[in-house]
Coordinates of C-alpha atoms in Angstrom, one line a residue:
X1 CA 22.6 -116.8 92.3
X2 CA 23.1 -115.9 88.9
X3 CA 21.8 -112.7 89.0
X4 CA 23.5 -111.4 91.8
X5 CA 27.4 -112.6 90.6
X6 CA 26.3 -110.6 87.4
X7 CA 25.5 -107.4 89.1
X8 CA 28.3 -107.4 91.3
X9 CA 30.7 -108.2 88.4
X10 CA 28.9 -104.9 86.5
X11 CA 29.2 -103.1 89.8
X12 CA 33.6 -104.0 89.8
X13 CA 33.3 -102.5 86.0
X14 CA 32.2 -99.4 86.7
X15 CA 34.1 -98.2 89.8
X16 CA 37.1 -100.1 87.5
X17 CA 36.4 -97.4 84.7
X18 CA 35.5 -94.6 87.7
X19 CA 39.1 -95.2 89.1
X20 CA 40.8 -95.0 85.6
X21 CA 39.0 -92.0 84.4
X22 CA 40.2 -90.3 87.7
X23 CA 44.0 -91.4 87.1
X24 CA 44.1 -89.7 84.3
X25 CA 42.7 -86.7 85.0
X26 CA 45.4 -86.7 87.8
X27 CA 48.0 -87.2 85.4
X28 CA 46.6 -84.3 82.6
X29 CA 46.6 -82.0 85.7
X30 CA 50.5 -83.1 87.0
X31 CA 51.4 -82.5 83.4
X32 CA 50.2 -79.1 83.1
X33 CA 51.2 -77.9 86.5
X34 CA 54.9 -79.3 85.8
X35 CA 54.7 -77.0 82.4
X36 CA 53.9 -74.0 83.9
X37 CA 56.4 -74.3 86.3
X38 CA 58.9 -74.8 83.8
X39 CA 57.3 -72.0 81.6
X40 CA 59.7 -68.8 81.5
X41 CA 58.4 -66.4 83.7
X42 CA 59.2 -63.1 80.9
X43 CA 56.8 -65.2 78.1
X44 CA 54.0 -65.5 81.1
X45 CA 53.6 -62.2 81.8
X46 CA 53.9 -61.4 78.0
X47 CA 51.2 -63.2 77.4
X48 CA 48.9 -62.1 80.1
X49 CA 49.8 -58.7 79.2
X50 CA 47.0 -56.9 77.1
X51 CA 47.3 -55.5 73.5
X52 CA 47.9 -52.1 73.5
X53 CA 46.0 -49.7 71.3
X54 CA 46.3 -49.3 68.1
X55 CA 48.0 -46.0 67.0
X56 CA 45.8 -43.4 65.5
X57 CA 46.4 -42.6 62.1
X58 CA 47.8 -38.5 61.4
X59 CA 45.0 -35.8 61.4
X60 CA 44.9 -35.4 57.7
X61 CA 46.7 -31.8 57.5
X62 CA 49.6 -33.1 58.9
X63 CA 51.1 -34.4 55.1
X64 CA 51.0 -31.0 54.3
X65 CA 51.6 -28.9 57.3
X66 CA 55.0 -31.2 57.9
X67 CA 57.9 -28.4 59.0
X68 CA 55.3 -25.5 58.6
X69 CA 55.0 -23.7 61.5
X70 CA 51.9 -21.1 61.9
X71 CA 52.2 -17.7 61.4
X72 CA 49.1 -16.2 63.5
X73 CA 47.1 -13.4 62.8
X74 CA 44.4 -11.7 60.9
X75 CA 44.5 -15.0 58.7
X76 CA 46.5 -18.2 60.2
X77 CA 49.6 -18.7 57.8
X78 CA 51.7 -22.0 57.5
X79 CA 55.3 -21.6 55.5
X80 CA 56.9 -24.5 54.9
X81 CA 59.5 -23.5 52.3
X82 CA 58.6 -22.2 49.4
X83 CA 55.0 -23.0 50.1
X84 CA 52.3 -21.0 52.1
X85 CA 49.0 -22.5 53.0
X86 CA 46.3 -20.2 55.2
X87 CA 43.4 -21.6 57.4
X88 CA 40.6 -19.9 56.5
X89 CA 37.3 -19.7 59.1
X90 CA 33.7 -18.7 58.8
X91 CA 34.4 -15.1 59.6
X92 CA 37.6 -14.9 57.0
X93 CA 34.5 -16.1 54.5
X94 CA 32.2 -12.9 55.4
X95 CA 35.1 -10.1 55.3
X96 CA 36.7 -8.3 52.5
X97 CA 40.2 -7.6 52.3
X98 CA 42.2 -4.4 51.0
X99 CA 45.3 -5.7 49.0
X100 CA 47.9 -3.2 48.9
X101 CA 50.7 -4.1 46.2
X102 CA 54.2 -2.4 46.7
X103 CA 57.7 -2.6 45.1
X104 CA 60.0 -2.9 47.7
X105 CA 63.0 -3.5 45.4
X106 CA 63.4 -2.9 41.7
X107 CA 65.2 -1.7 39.0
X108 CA 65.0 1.9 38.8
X109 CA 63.2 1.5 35.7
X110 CA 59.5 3.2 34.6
X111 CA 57.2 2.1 37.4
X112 CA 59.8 -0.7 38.7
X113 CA 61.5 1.9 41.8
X114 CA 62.2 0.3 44.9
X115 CA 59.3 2.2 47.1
X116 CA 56.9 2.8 44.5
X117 CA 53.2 1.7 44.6
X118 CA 51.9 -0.9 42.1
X119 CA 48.5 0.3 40.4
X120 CA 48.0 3.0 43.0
X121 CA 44.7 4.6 42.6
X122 CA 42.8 1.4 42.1
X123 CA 43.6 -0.8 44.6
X124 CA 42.2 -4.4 45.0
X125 CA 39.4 -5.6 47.1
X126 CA 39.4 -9.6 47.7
X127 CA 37.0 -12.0 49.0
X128 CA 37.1 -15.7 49.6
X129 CA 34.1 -17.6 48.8
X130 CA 33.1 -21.0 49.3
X131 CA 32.6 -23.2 46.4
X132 CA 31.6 -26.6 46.7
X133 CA 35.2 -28.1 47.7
X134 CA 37.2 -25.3 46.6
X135 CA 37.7 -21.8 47.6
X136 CA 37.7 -18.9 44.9
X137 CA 39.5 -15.7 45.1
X138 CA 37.4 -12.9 44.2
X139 CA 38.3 -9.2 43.1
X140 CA 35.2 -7.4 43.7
X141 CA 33.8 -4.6 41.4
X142 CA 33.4 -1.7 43.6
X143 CA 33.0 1.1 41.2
X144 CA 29.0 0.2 40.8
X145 CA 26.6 0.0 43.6
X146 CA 22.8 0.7 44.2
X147 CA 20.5 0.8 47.1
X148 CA 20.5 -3.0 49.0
X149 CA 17.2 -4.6 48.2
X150 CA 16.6 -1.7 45.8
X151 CA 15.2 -2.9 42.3
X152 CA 18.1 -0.6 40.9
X153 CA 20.4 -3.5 43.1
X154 CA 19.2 -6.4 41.0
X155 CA 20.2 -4.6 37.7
X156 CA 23.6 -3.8 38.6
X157 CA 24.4 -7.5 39.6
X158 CA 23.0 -8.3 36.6
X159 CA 25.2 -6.1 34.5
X160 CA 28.5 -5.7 36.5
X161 CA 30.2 -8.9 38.0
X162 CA 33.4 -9.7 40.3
X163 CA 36.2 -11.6 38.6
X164 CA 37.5 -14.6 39.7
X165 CA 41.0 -14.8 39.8
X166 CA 42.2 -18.0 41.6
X167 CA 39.9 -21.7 42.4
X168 CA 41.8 -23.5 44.9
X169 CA 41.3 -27.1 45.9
X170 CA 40.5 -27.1 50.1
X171 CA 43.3 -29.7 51.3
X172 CA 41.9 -30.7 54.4
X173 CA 40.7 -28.9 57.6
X174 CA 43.2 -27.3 59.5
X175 CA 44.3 -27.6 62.7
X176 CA 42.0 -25.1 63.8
X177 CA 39.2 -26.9 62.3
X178 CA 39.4 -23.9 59.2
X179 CA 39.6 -25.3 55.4
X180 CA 43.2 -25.6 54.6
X181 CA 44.2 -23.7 51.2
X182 CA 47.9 -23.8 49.3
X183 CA 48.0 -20.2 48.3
X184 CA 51.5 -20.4 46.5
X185 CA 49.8 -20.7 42.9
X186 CA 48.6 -17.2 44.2
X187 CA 51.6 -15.6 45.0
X188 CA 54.0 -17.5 43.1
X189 CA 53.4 -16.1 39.9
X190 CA 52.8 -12.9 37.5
X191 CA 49.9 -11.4 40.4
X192 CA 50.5 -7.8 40.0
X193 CA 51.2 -8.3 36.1
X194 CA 54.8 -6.4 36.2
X195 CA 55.8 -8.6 32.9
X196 CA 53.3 -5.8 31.0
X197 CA 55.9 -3.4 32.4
X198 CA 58.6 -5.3 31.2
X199 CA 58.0 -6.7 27.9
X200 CA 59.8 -9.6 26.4
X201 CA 60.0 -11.3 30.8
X202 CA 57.6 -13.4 32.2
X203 CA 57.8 -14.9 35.8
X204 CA 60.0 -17.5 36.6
X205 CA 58.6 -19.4 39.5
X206 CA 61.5 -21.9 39.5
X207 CA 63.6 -18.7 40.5
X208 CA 61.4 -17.0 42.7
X209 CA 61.0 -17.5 46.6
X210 CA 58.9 -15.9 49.1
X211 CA 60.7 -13.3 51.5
X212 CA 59.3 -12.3 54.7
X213 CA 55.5 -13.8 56.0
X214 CA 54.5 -11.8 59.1
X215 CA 51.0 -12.3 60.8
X216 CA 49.3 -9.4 62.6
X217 CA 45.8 -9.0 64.5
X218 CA 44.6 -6.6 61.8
X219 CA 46.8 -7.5 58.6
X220 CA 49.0 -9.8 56.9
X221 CA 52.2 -9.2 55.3
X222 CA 53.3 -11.5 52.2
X223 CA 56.6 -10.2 50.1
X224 CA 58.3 -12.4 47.4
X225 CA 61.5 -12.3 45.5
X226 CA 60.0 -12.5 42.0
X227 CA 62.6 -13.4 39.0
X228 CA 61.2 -12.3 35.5
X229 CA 62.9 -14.2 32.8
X230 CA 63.8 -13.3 29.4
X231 CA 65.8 -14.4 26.3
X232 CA 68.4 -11.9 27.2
X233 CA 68.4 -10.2 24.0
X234 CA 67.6 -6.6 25.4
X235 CA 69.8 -4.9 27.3
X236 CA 68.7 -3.0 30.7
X237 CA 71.8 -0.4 32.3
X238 CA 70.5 -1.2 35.7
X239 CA 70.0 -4.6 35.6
X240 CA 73.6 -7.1 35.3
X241 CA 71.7 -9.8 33.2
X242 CA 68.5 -9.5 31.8
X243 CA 68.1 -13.0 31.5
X244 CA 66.8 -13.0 35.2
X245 CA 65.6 -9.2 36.3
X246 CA 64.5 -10.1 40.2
X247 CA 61.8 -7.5 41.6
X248 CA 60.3 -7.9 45.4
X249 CA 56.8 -7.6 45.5
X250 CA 55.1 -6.3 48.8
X251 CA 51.4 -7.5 49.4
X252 CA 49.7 -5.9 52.3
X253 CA 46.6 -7.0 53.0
X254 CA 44.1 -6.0 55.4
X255 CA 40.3 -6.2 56.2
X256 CA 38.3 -3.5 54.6
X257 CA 38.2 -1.0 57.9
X258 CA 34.3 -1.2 59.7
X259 CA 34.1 2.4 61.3
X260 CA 31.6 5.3 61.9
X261 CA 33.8 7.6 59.0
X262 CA 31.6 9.6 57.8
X263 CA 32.4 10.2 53.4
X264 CA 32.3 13.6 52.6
X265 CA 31.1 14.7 49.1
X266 CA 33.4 16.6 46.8
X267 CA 32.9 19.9 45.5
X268 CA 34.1 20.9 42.0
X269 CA 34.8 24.1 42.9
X270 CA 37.8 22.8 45.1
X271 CA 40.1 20.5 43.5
X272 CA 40.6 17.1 45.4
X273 CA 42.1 13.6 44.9
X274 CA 38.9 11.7 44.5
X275 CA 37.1 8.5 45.0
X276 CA 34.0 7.9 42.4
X277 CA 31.2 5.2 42.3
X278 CA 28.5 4.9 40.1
X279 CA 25.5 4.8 42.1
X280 CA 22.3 4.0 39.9
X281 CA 20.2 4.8 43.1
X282 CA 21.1 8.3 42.8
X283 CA 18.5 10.4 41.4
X284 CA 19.9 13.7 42.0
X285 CA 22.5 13.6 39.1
X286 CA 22.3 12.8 35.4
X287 CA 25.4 10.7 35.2
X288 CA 24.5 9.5 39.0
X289 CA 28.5 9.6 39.8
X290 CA 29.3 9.9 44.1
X291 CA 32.6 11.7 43.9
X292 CA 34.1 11.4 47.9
X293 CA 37.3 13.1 48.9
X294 CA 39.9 11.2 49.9
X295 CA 40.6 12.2 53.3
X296 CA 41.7 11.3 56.9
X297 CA 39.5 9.7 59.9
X298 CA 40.4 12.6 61.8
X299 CA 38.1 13.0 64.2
X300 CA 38.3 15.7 67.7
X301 CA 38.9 14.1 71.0
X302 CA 37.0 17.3 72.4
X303 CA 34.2 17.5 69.8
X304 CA 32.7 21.1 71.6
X305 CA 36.4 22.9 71.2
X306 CA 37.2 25.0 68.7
X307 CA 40.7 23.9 68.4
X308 CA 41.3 19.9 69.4
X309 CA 44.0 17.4 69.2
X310 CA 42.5 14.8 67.1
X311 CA 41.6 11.4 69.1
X312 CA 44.4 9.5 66.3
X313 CA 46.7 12.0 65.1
X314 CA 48.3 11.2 61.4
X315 CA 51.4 9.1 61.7
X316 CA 54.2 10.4 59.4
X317 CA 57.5 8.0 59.7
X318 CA 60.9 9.4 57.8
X319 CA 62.4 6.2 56.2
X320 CA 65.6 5.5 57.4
X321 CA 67.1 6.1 54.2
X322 CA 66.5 9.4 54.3
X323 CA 69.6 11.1 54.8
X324 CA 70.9 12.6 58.4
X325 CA 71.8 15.9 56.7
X326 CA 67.6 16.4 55.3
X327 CA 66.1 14.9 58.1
X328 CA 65.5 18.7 60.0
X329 CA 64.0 20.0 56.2
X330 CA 61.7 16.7 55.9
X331 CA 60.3 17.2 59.5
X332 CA 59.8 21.1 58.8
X333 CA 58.1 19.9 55.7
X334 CA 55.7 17.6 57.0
X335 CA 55.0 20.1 60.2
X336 CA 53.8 22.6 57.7
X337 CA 51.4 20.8 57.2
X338 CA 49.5 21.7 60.8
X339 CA 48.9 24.9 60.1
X340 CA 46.1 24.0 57.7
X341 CA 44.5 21.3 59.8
X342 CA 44.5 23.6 62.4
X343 CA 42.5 26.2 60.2
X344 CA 40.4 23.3 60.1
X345 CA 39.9 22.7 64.0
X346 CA 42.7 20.5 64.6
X347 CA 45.9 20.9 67.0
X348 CA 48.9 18.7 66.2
X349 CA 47.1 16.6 64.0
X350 CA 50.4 15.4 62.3
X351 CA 53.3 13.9 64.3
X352 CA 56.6 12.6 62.8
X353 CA 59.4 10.3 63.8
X354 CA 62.2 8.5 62.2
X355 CA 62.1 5.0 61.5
X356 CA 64.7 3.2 63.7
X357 CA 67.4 0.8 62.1
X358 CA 66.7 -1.9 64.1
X359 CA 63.1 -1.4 62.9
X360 CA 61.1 -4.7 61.8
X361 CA 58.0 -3.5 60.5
X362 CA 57.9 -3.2 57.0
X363 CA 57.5 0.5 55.0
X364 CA 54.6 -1.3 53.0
X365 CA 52.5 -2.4 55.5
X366 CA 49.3 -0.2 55.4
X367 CA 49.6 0.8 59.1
X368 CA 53.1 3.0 58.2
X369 CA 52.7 6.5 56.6
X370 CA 56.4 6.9 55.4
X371 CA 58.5 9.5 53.5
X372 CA 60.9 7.2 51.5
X373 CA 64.5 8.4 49.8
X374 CA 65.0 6.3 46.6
X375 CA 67.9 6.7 44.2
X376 CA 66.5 5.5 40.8
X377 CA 68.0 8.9 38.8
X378 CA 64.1 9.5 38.4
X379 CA 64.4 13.4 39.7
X380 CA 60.8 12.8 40.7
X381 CA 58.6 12.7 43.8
X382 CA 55.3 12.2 44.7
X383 CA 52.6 11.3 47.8
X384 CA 50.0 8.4 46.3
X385 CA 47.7 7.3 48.9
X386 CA 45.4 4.2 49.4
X387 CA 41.8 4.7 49.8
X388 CA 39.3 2.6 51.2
X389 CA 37.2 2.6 48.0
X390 CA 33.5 2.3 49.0
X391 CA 34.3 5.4 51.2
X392 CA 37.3 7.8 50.5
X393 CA 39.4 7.3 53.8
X394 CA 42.7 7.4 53.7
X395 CA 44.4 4.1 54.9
X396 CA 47.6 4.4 54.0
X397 CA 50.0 7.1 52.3
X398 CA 53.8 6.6 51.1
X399 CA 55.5 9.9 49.8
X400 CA 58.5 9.0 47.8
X401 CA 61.5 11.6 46.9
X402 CA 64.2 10.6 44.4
X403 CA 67.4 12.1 45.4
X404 CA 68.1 13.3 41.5
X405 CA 64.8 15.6 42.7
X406 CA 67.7 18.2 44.3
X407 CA 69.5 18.2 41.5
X408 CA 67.6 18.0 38.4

């Protein structure tokens, strides 16, 4: 019948379309397997392989810490040429710092003598503070104090501040995870103000260059080799051209000493070198001045004796400049001196040696008592000390004898 023929003839269609949907797929798959066979076998692992991951970008202190090495110590230094960046930490934040400010070669001129110390008797205190994204330098006022918490405390901060001497921009954290400073604008320029010694010069910073940067656990040691420039119209006999006078400046700088010294009030019956502060918490006199001695941490290692060596004896080194033929007279000198501190309870509270030649330490750095020979034709010498100033101990002391002194 009719309706039989018709569904057999739908039947033949479908397994017609069946069979040619199936060739094809046969032939799509024979296509692709004959392309991968003839697909290099280099470009097929290539592009199987993974990405690899991305590079991370430079920590962001490495544009300016490029070529700068770190100088560790007290405070992390970085030279890089002419430049000098510290890391500074919480704790560098919280400490003050004693800034000691030498000549270490001049022009045998007024205050300018190789040896000599800059500003002695009022030596800087520093501080770094924290502002915002900067960091100031602070010289603290340390001639004015009252009683912490004392009513007398909140009208001397009223009436006395710190100065602020530099604002530097923090760079980026440090390697350490510190705020990264540039402190050449510090240091590369007139700091100690020696152009008010030489008038008519002012710093040349495109002539300057820092010396030696040497990092130690308790101190830093920063010198530079500043040019002063000038018209050249003055003349100067020790100096070849006075259109560029070059002067190294030693800083020393060290945190302000935490110990159990114990100040000692000065009597004006006996004279003294002295450390003053005004202290408006001090009821006991009209002009309410504390005048300390300025004296040594000596202190006994057998506190019950009489007579004691000292637990640090006084370090006294003979520069080696001095010459061989005054060395014995120098050391006799200094000796002499152990005959009073032993009136005073102390056995060989002085000791001496001469500095080596192959030395590296520095006759500057604040851990070095020296007796230092200069020949600036001054026929002059003298013993300054530094002082730690919120106390009167002796930190450091640098006696320097002209050699003109035996003659004039």
């Amino acid at each position: 019948p009719t309706s039989r023929v018709s569904r057999m003839n739908r039947l033949s269609y479908a397994l017609f379309r069946e069979n040619t949907m199936f060739h094809r797929f046969m032939l799509a798959a024979l296509a692709a397997l004959a392309a991968v066979s003839f697909y290099p076998t280099g470009l097929l692992a290539q592009a199987e392989k993974p990405a690899a991951p991305a590079t991370p970008p430079p920590p962001p202190y490495a544009a300016h810490l490029k070529d700068a090495p770190p100088i560790p110590g007290m405070i992390t230094l970085y030279r890089r040429g002419n430049s000098l960046f510290a890391e500074l930490n919480s704790q560098d934040y919280s400490s003050e710092y004693i800034v000691l400010i030498s000549i270490s070669r001049g022009i045998a001129q007024g205050q300018l003598l190789g040896g000599m110390s800059w500003g002695f008797g009022d030596d800087w205190i520093w501080q770094f503070r924290k502002v915002d994204e900067n960091v100031h330098v602070i010289r603290r006022n340390v001639r004015f104090k009252a009683n912490k918490g004392s009513p007398e405390a909140h009208a001397v901060s009223n009436a006395y501040t710190d100065s602020v001497l530099f604002s530097l921009p923090i760079a980026s954290k440090g390697p350490k995870g510190g705020d990264l400073i540039d402190l050449t604008r510090i240091f590369m320029s007139d700091l100690p103000q020696i152009s008010q010694a030489l008038p008519g010069f002012g710093f040349a910073g495109d002539r300057s260059t820092f010396g030696s940067v040497k990092g130690f656990e308790q101190n830093v040691e920063i010198e530079v080799a500043a040019t002063y420039a000038s018209a050249g119209t003055q003349e100067i006999d020790t100096v070849p051209d006075s259109r560029g006078v070059s002067i190294n400046v030693h800083y020393s700088i060290s945190k302000i000493p935490q110990t159990n010294y114990q100040p000692r009030l000065a009597d004006d019956r006996v004279g003294y070198f002295l450390t003053a502060v005004k202290d408006f918490s001090n009821k006991g006199d009209r002009e309410q001045f504390i005048r300390y001695i300025n004296r040594w941490d000596l202190q006994k290692s057998d506190p019950s004796a009489k007579i004691s060596t000292p637990v640090k004896p006084i370090k006294f080194w003979i520069e080696k400049t001095v010459p061989f033929k005054y060395e014995k007279a120098i050391y006799d000198g200094i000796y002499e001196w152990n005959k009073a501190f032993e009136s005073a309870g102390f056995a060989n509270a002085i000791v001496v040696e001469r500095q080596p030649d192959n030395a590296t330490w520095d006759p500057e750095d604040i851990n070095y008592n020296t007796f230092r020979w200069i020949t600036s034709n001054a026929g002059f010498a003298m013993g300054p000390s530094r002082v730690n100033p919120y106390t009167g101990q002796i930190l450091d002391a640098d006696i320097i004898f002209d050699a003109d002194f035996l003659t004039s």
